[in-house]
Short mmCIF file of C-alpha atoms and ligand atoms in Angstrom, two decimals:
data_model
loop_
_atom_site.label_atom_id
_atom_site.label_comp_id
_atom_site.label_asym_id
_atom_site.label_seq_id
_atom_site.Cartn_x
_atom_site.Cartn_y
_atom_site.Cartn_z
CA UNK Y 1 97.99 128.43 130.60
CA UNK Y 2 96.90 130.13 127.39
CA UNK Y 3 95.46 127.83 124.75
CA UNK Y 4 95.65 128.11 120.98
CA UNK Y 5 93.53 126.80 118.14
CA UNK Y 6 93.57 126.90 114.34
CA UNK Y 7 90.44 128.91 113.59
CA UNK Y 8 88.42 128.83 110.38
CA UNK Y 9 87.06 132.41 110.35
CA UNK Y 10 85.30 132.17 106.99
CA UNK Y 11 84.85 129.47 104.34
CA UNK Y 12 87.82 129.21 101.96
CA UNK Y 13 90.10 131.34 104.13
CA UNK Y 14 93.32 129.82 105.51
CA UNK Y 15 93.10 128.69 109.16
CA UNK Y 16 94.54 131.21 111.64
CA UNK Y 17 96.41 130.17 114.75
CA UNK Y 18 94.90 132.25 117.57
CA UNK Y 19 94.53 132.23 121.31
CA UNK Y 20 91.30 130.60 122.48
CA UNK Y 21 89.55 130.56 125.86
CA UNK Y 22 88.02 127.22 126.77
CA UNK Y 23 84.75 127.42 128.74
CA UNK Y 24 84.57 126.09 132.32
CA UNK Y 25 83.82 122.35 132.19
CA UNK Y 26 80.19 121.22 132.46
CA UNK Y 27 79.34 118.18 134.58
CA UNK Y 28 79.51 115.73 131.66
CA UNK Y 29 82.59 117.15 129.97
CA UNK Y 30 86.32 116.54 129.98
CA UNK Y 31 89.30 118.72 129.12
CA UNK Y 32 91.78 116.96 126.83
CA UNK Y 33 95.30 118.21 126.23
CA UNK Y 34 95.75 117.40 122.56
CA UNK Y 35 98.94 115.46 121.83
CA UNK Y 36 98.24 114.58 118.19
CA UNK Y 37 95.67 115.35 115.53
CA UNK Y 38 95.47 113.87 112.05
CA UNK Y 39 94.37 116.07 109.17
CA UNK Y 40 91.48 114.41 107.35
CA UNK Y 41 89.98 115.31 103.98
CA UNK Y 42 86.72 116.14 105.78
CA UNK Y 43 88.56 119.03 107.53
CA UNK Y 44 89.57 120.38 104.13
CA UNK Y 45 86.02 119.86 102.82
CA UNK Y 46 84.65 121.86 105.78
CA UNK Y 47 87.22 124.62 105.24
CA UNK Y 48 86.28 124.91 101.56
CA UNK Y 49 82.51 124.68 102.08
CA UNK Y 50 82.07 121.22 100.46
CA UNK Y 51 80.85 119.94 103.83
CA UNK Y 52 78.93 122.18 106.24
CA UNK Y 53 80.76 123.98 109.08
CA UNK Y 54 79.74 126.84 111.35
CA UNK Y 55 82.21 129.75 111.54
CA UNK Y 56 84.27 130.79 113.36
CA UNK Y 57 85.26 127.26 114.25
CA UNK Y 58 88.25 125.27 115.48
CA UNK Y 59 88.56 122.36 113.04
CA UNK Y 60 90.09 118.90 113.63
CA UNK Y 61 88.17 115.73 114.49
CA UNK Y 62 90.93 113.06 114.54
CA UNK Y 63 92.54 113.66 117.93
CA UNK Y 64 94.16 111.99 120.90
CA UNK Y 65 95.66 113.29 124.10
CA UNK Y 66 95.67 113.28 127.87
CA UNK Y 67 92.73 113.99 130.16
CA UNK Y 68 93.54 117.10 132.17
CA UNK Y 69 90.31 117.69 134.05
CA UNK Y 70 86.88 116.08 134.32
CA UNK Y 71 83.38 117.39 135.08
CA UNK Y 72 81.62 116.40 138.30
CA UNK Y 73 79.61 113.53 136.72
CA UNK Y 74 82.50 111.88 134.89
CA UNK Y 75 83.58 108.51 136.24
CA UNK Y 76 85.04 106.45 133.35
CA UNK Y 77 88.19 108.54 132.88
CA UNK Y 78 90.41 110.58 135.19
CA UNK Y 79 93.18 113.16 134.82
CA UNK Y 80 96.29 111.55 133.34
CA UNK Y 81 94.41 108.98 131.26
CA UNK Y 82 95.33 108.73 127.59
CA UNK Y 83 92.34 108.94 125.27
CA UNK Y 84 91.29 108.92 121.64
CA UNK Y 85 88.28 111.10 120.79
CA UNK Y 86 85.29 109.89 118.77
CA UNK Y 87 83.56 112.46 116.56
CA UNK Y 88 80.19 110.88 117.13
CA UNK Y 89 79.50 111.33 120.84
CA UNK Y 90 76.69 108.78 120.95
CA UNK Y 91 74.22 109.18 123.84
CA UNK Y 92 73.69 105.46 124.55
CA UNK Y 93 69.98 106.07 125.17
CA UNK Y 94 68.25 106.89 121.89
CA UNK Y 95 66.41 104.49 119.54
CA UNK Y 96 69.56 104.02 117.40
CA UNK Y 97 71.95 103.61 120.32
CA UNK Y 98 69.73 100.93 121.87
CA UNK Y 99 69.91 99.05 118.55
CA UNK Y 100 73.71 99.22 118.63
CA UNK Y 101 73.77 101.73 115.74
CA UNK Y 102 75.77 104.30 117.68
CA UNK Y 103 77.03 105.96 114.51
CA UNK Y 104 73.45 107.06 113.79
CA UNK Y 105 72.79 108.48 117.29
CA UNK Y 106 70.22 111.28 116.99
CA UNK Y 107 71.47 113.20 120.03
CA UNK Y 108 75.19 113.34 119.25
CA UNK Y 109 75.15 116.38 116.97
CA UNK Y 110 72.62 118.32 119.08
CA UNK Y 111 74.59 117.69 122.26
CA UNK Y 112 78.07 118.53 120.95
CA UNK Y 113 76.94 121.74 119.28
CA UNK Y 114 75.15 122.92 122.42
CA UNK Y 115 77.90 122.07 124.93
CA UNK Y 116 80.08 124.81 126.42
CA UNK Y 117 83.15 125.03 124.21
CA UNK Y 118 85.28 128.15 123.69
CA UNK Y 119 85.50 131.80 122.70
CA UNK Y 120 88.16 133.83 120.96
CA UNK Y 121 89.99 136.65 122.77
CA UNK Y 122 87.16 139.09 121.91
CA UNK Y 123 84.63 136.81 123.62
CA UNK Y 124 83.06 135.63 120.34
CA UNK Y 125 81.79 132.05 120.70
CA UNK Y 126 83.65 129.52 118.56
CA UNK Y 127 81.96 126.52 116.98
CA UNK Y 128 83.40 123.15 117.81
CA UNK Y 129 84.15 120.73 114.98
CA UNK Y 130 81.96 117.71 115.72
CA UNK Y 131 82.72 117.98 119.42
CA UNK Y 132 86.46 117.36 118.94
CA UNK Y 133 88.26 120.53 117.67
CA UNK Y 134 91.64 118.89 117.84
CA UNK Y 135 93.54 121.53 115.82
CA UNK Y 136 94.31 123.10 119.18
CA UNK Y 137 96.52 122.75 122.23
CA UNK Y 138 93.52 121.57 124.31
CA UNK Y 139 89.81 121.01 123.93
CA UNK Y 140 86.55 120.58 125.83
CA UNK Y 141 84.52 117.56 124.77
CA UNK Y 142 81.72 115.39 126.04
CA UNK Y 143 83.10 112.69 128.30
CA UNK Y 144 81.08 110.11 126.37
CA UNK Y 145 83.20 110.89 123.26
CA UNK Y 146 86.52 109.81 124.80
CA UNK Y 147 87.84 106.27 124.87
CA UNK Y 148 90.67 105.36 127.22
CA UNK Y 149 93.65 103.82 125.45
CA UNK Y 150 96.72 102.06 126.75
CA UNK Y 151 99.56 104.37 127.83
CA UNK Y 152 102.08 102.78 125.46
CA UNK Y 153 100.11 103.55 122.28
CA UNK Y 154 101.77 106.47 120.46
CA UNK Y 155 99.42 109.46 120.28
CA UNK Y 156 99.76 109.85 116.51
CA UNK Y 157 98.55 106.27 116.00
CA UNK Y 158 95.70 106.79 118.49
CA UNK Y 159 94.69 110.01 116.72
CA UNK Y 160 94.28 108.24 113.37
CA UNK Y 161 92.00 105.70 115.00
CA UNK Y 162 89.69 108.62 115.87
CA UNK Y 163 88.61 109.13 112.25
CA UNK Y 164 90.45 107.80 109.18
CA UNK Y 165 91.14 104.33 110.51
CA UNK Y 166 87.83 104.01 112.35
CA UNK Y 167 86.05 104.92 109.13
CA UNK Y 168 88.14 103.06 106.55
CA UNK Y 169 88.95 99.88 108.45
CA UNK Y 170 85.48 100.01 110.03
CA UNK Y 171 83.94 100.03 106.53
CA UNK Y 172 85.53 96.65 105.73
CA UNK Y 173 85.20 95.18 109.24
CA UNK Y 174 81.77 96.48 110.32
CA UNK Y 175 79.75 98.23 107.63
CA UNK Y 176 80.37 95.81 104.75
CA UNK Y 177 82.24 92.95 106.45
CA UNK Y 178 84.40 91.38 103.76
CA UNK Y 179 84.13 87.61 103.39
CA UNK Y 180 87.39 85.69 103.24
CA UNK Y 181 88.56 84.89 99.71
CA UNK Y 182 86.72 87.90 98.24
CA UNK Y 183 87.80 90.23 95.47
CA UNK Y 184 87.85 93.76 96.90
CA UNK Y 185 88.44 97.06 95.13
CA UNK Y 186 89.22 100.32 96.91
CA UNK Y 187 88.76 103.54 94.96
CA UNK Y 188 90.70 106.44 96.49
CA UNK Y 189 93.86 105.68 98.46
CA UNK Y 190 94.07 108.41 101.10
CA UNK Y 191 94.15 107.63 104.82
CA UNK Y 192 90.56 106.39 104.67
CA UNK Y 193 90.88 104.21 101.55
CA UNK Y 194 94.19 102.67 102.65
CA UNK Y 195 92.64 101.85 106.03
CA UNK Y 196 89.76 100.14 104.16
CA UNK Y 197 92.36 98.17 102.21
CA UNK Y 198 94.07 97.10 105.45
CA UNK Y 199 90.70 96.15 106.95
CA UNK Y 200 89.80 94.06 103.89
CA UNK Y 201 93.14 92.30 104.21
CA UNK Y 202 92.47 91.52 107.86
CA UNK Y 203 89.19 89.92 106.75
CA UNK Y 204 91.07 87.66 104.28
CA UNK Y 205 90.40 89.27 100.91
CA UNK Y 206 92.14 87.27 98.19
CA UNK Y 207 92.29 90.01 95.58
CA UNK Y 208 92.85 93.60 96.59
CA UNK Y 209 92.54 96.09 93.75
CA UNK Y 210 93.71 99.63 94.58
CA UNK Y 211 92.67 102.60 92.43
CA UNK Y 212 94.13 106.12 92.61
CA UNK Y 213 95.58 108.59 90.10
CA UNK Y 214 98.56 109.33 92.40
CA UNK Y 215 101.43 106.90 91.73
CA UNK Y 216 102.97 107.21 95.22
CA UNK Y 217 99.64 106.24 96.80
CA UNK Y 218 99.37 103.19 94.54
CA UNK Y 219 102.90 102.22 95.62
CA UNK Y 220 101.97 102.39 99.30
CA UNK Y 221 98.89 100.29 98.52
CA UNK Y 222 101.18 97.59 97.09
CA UNK Y 223 103.33 97.71 100.24
CA UNK Y 224 100.11 97.22 102.23
CA UNK Y 225 99.13 94.13 100.24
CA UNK Y 226 97.29 95.33 97.12
CA UNK Y 227 97.46 92.60 94.48
CA UNK Y 228 96.57 94.93 91.58
CA UNK Y 229 96.67 98.70 91.06
CA UNK Y 230 94.79 100.82 88.54
CA UNK Y 231 95.50 104.39 87.45
CA UNK Y 232 92.09 105.93 86.69
CA UNK Y 233 93.68 108.75 84.70
CA UNK Y 234 94.95 106.35 82.03
CA UNK Y 235 92.89 103.15 82.47
CA UNK Y 236 89.19 102.24 82.34
CA UNK Y 237 88.54 101.35 85.98
CA UNK Y 238 85.39 99.25 85.42
CA UNK Y 239 86.92 97.30 82.53
CA UNK Y 240 90.12 96.64 84.47
CA UNK Y 241 88.32 95.49 87.62
CA UNK Y 242 86.15 93.17 85.52
CA UNK Y 243 89.23 91.82 83.71
CA UNK Y 244 90.80 90.92 87.08
CA UNK Y 245 87.62 89.33 88.46
CA UNK Y 246 86.51 86.87 85.77
CA UNK Y 247 84.41 89.57 84.05
CA UNK Y 248 82.10 89.72 87.06
CA UNK Y 249 83.25 92.78 88.98
CA UNK Y 250 84.53 92.88 92.55
CA UNK Y 251 82.58 91.33 95.43
CA UNK Y 252 83.05 94.54 97.41
CA UNK Y 253 83.96 98.00 96.16
CA UNK Y 254 84.83 100.68 98.72
CA UNK Y 255 84.56 104.27 97.47
CA UNK Y 256 86.82 106.58 99.50
CA UNK Y 257 86.99 109.69 97.31
CA UNK Y 258 83.63 111.37 97.93
CA UNK Y 259 82.54 112.33 94.42
CA UNK Y 260 79.51 111.27 92.36
CA UNK Y 261 81.52 109.93 89.37
CA UNK Y 262 83.65 107.63 91.56
CA UNK Y 263 80.55 106.39 93.41
CA UNK Y 264 78.96 105.57 90.04
CA UNK Y 265 82.16 103.82 88.88
CA UNK Y 266 82.20 101.82 92.13
CA UNK Y 267 78.64 100.63 91.50
CA UNK Y 268 79.48 99.60 87.92
CA UNK Y 269 82.62 97.76 89.09
CA UNK Y 270 80.64 95.73 91.68
CA UNK Y 271 79.66 92.21 90.63
CA UNK Y 272 76.00 91.13 90.47
CA UNK Y 273 75.07 90.35 94.08
CA UNK Y 274 78.04 92.33 95.38
CA UNK Y 275 78.30 95.32 97.70
CA UNK Y 276 79.20 98.92 96.88
CA UNK Y 277 80.19 100.68 100.10
CA UNK Y 278 80.21 104.48 99.88
CA UNK Y 279 82.69 105.87 102.41
CA UNK Y 280 83.69 109.14 100.74
CA UNK Y 281 81.84 112.24 101.95
CA UNK Y 282 80.38 114.06 98.96
CA UNK Y 283 78.82 117.52 99.20
CA UNK Y 284 75.17 117.42 100.42
CA UNK Y 285 74.06 118.86 97.07
CA UNK Y 286 75.69 116.13 94.98
CA UNK Y 287 73.46 113.49 93.32
CA UNK Y 288 74.45 110.09 91.95
CA UNK Y 289 72.90 108.33 88.99
CA UNK Y 290 72.57 104.54 89.07
CA UNK Y 291 70.68 102.26 86.71
CA UNK Y 292 67.48 101.25 88.55
CA UNK Y 293 67.35 98.22 86.29
CA UNK Y 294 70.90 97.08 87.17
CA UNK Y 295 70.14 97.54 90.84
CA UNK Y 296 67.35 94.95 90.86
CA UNK Y 297 68.30 92.65 88.00
CA UNK Y 298 71.87 92.39 89.27
CA UNK Y 299 70.81 92.29 92.92
CA UNK Y 300 73.51 94.70 94.04
CA UNK Y 301 73.62 96.32 97.47
CA UNK Y 302 74.70 99.94 97.93
CA UNK Y 303 75.57 100.73 101.52
CA UNK Y 304 76.54 104.09 102.98
CA UNK Y 305 79.29 104.12 105.59
CA UNK Y 306 79.05 106.61 108.43
CA UNK Y 307 82.15 106.45 110.66
CA UNK Y 308 82.81 102.76 109.89
CA UNK Y 309 79.69 101.84 111.92
CA UNK Y 310 81.93 102.31 114.97
CA UNK Y 311 81.12 101.40 118.52
CA UNK Y 312 84.14 103.41 119.75
CA UNK Y 313 84.43 101.86 123.24
CA UNK Y 314 84.47 98.40 121.66
CA UNK Y 315 86.25 99.11 118.37
CA UNK Y 316 89.04 101.62 119.19
CA UNK Y 317 90.80 99.08 121.46
CA UNK Y 318 90.19 96.35 118.85
CA UNK Y 319 91.75 98.48 116.08
CA UNK Y 320 94.73 99.27 118.33
CA UNK Y 321 95.15 95.57 119.10
CA UNK Y 322 95.22 94.87 115.36
CA UNK Y 323 97.85 97.63 115.02
CA UNK Y 324 99.88 96.07 117.85
CA UNK Y 325 99.76 92.65 116.19
CA UNK Y 326 101.04 94.11 112.90
CA UNK Y 327 97.78 93.41 111.05
CA UNK Y 328 97.00 97.13 110.70
CA UNK Y 329 100.33 98.85 109.95
CA UNK Y 330 98.97 102.32 110.69
CA UNK Y 331 102.47 103.82 110.90
CA UNK Y 332 102.58 103.61 107.07
CA UNK Y 333 99.76 106.15 106.84
CA UNK Y 334 101.70 108.86 108.68
CA UNK Y 335 103.88 110.58 106.11
CA UNK Y 336 104.41 113.93 107.82
CA UNK Y 337 104.47 115.24 111.39
CA UNK Y 338 103.93 118.99 111.72
CA UNK Y 339 103.35 121.70 114.31
CA UNK Y 340 99.93 123.33 114.81
CA UNK Y 341 101.08 126.44 112.94
CA UNK Y 342 101.69 124.39 109.77
CA UNK Y 343 98.15 123.07 109.42
CA UNK Y 344 97.47 124.98 106.18
CA UNK Y 345 100.37 123.17 104.50
CA UNK Y 346 98.68 119.86 105.39
CA UNK Y 347 95.63 121.09 103.44
CA UNK Y 348 97.94 121.89 100.49
CA UNK Y 349 99.26 118.31 100.66
CA UNK Y 350 95.73 116.88 100.67
CA UNK Y 351 94.87 118.96 97.61
CA UNK Y 352 97.99 117.93 95.71
CA UNK Y 353 97.94 114.27 96.83
CA UNK Y 354 101.34 114.58 98.48
CA UNK Y 355 102.01 111.98 101.19
CA UNK Y 356 99.11 110.24 102.96
CA UNK Y 357 98.28 111.62 106.43
CA UNK Y 358 99.85 114.65 108.07
CA UNK Y 359 99.61 114.54 111.84
CA UNK Y 360 99.90 117.65 113.98
CA UNK Y 361 101.96 116.74 117.03
CA UNK Y 362 102.33 118.72 120.23
CA UNK Y 363 105.83 117.87 121.43
CA UNK Y 364 105.17 119.55 124.78
CA UNK Y 365 102.73 116.80 125.75
CA UNK Y 366 104.62 114.01 127.42
CA UNK Y 367 103.20 110.71 128.51
CA UNK Y 368 103.19 110.29 132.30
N1 NAD N 1 82.05 108.33 105.86
C1 NAD N 1 82.68 108.91 106.86
O1 NAD N 1 82.26 108.82 108.02
C2 NAD N 1 83.96 109.62 106.57
C3 NAD N 1 84.92 109.81 107.58
C4 NAD N 1 86.16 110.37 107.25
C5 NAD N 1 86.41 110.79 105.95
N2 NAD N 1 85.44 110.64 105.01
C6 NAD N 1 85.66 111.02 103.60
O2 NAD N 1 86.45 110.00 102.99
C7 NAD N 1 87.08 110.56 101.82
C8 NAD N 1 88.56 110.22 101.85
O3 NAD N 1 89.20 110.90 102.92
P1 NAD N 1 90.80 110.93 103.01
O4 NAD N 1 91.12 111.72 104.23
O5 NAD N 1 91.36 109.57 102.81
O6 NAD N 1 91.12 111.85 101.72
P2 NAD N 1 92.43 111.96 100.81
O7 NAD N 1 92.32 113.25 100.09
O8 NAD N 1 93.65 111.67 101.60
O9 NAD N 1 92.22 110.74 99.77
C9 NAD N 1 91.36 110.79 98.67
C10 NAD N 1 92.05 110.03 97.54
O10 NAD N 1 91.17 109.96 96.40
C11 NAD N 1 91.99 109.99 95.26
N3 NAD N 1 91.21 110.26 94.06
C12 NAD N 1 90.85 111.46 93.53
N4 NAD N 1 90.15 111.24 92.38
C13 NAD N 1 90.10 109.90 92.18
C14 NAD N 1 89.54 109.07 91.17
N5 NAD N 1 88.88 109.59 90.13
N6 NAD N 1 89.68 107.73 91.29
C15 NAD N 1 90.34 107.19 92.34
N7 NAD N 1 90.90 107.93 93.32
C16 NAD N 1 90.77 109.28 93.25
C17 NAD N 1 93.01 111.08 95.60
O11 NAD N 1 94.16 111.00 94.77
C18 NAD N 1 93.33 110.72 97.04
O12 NAD N 1 94.40 109.78 97.12
C19 NAD N 1 86.78 112.06 101.88
O13 NAD N 1 85.64 112.32 101.08
C20 NAD N 1 86.45 112.28 103.34
O14 NAD N 1 85.67 113.46 103.54
C21 NAD N 1 84.25 110.04 105.29
ZN1 ZN N 2 87.69 112.56 109.19
ZN1 ZN N 3 71.97 107.92 120.90
#
């Protein structure tokens, strides 16, 4: 069967749907037939050069599908299993993994970028995108990156758990676990920020303040339980958050935009003793400016969130159980289902703030 992928040939060029040749599987790899792949802002940031990416590369890191083949050493999944793919393929054996900090695994990046992946039709090697490359009909990934999911979970829901939901909900559940009764603000209401809002709600936040310039995204936030919304294009975000929180600031502020000014606003809108959790992925060259004096006098904590501090084998099933119970209404995040050939229009939507998450679905993949 010939496989196809959406290839980023050069930074800032549109992705091109081309035939790809997947490498023969290595002992510790699996072949996944991709059934669904969400389009995350980090894909757009890689395509535009805001975040680093090797080229040519098959993007996509929020994927789910069916195991088609396994390498000789793979025992925890078998052909036919449904899986979601984690974009940090933690090794389980390094200093960080032994501490339970799998999201900081030092071997994940080295191992995914050195594994056999794919070439184009000319034989030119293609870079993987974080070991997932889900903008494709099928992929090769490390077996340790895949988590088996129940057969009745829709693939589009499972795909979102692979990045946006893992990161956003994980921020409020794992990285900066929200205490019940807290005042929580979320700045940036894309798939990641809205998942953080849902996660904060699961943890029993009493006030949920949602901030985004796009009116339709603020409306969805209200449907998801936001108690207050703020339009940063017409309102002073720090003043408004303080007005809602007894002049203190929010107990927790989650930044899910990925820009220095919104990170600085998040810090200012955090109450003394509170937590600013930076989830957005800013360019590596960007610097933030915080008052050193405020940091110590006001005893604030600034915490960076890498992948919602996920332990995928533990947390993906937990997130899906919360979805099943209705506590994480992930269906609300999916505003468009598209074919692989339409991936560039999903980037246009991310740039214009239209909808929330587009998910590429492969209708040819049928559950067993
Ligand atoms: N930390 C991680 O591990 C991780 C994982 C996945 C994604 N990310 C990052 O999280 C961020 C969000 O991703 P997404 O897919 O939800 O993106 P998205 O584009 O869907 O959402 C970003 C939102 O920010 C809003 N926004 C823009 N300017 C704003 C402002 N001044 N104030 C408030 N809101 C503003 C936009 O309108 C948009 O709704 C991105 O930076 C992405 O790269 C980080
Ligand atoms: Zn992502
Ligand atoms: Zn490790």
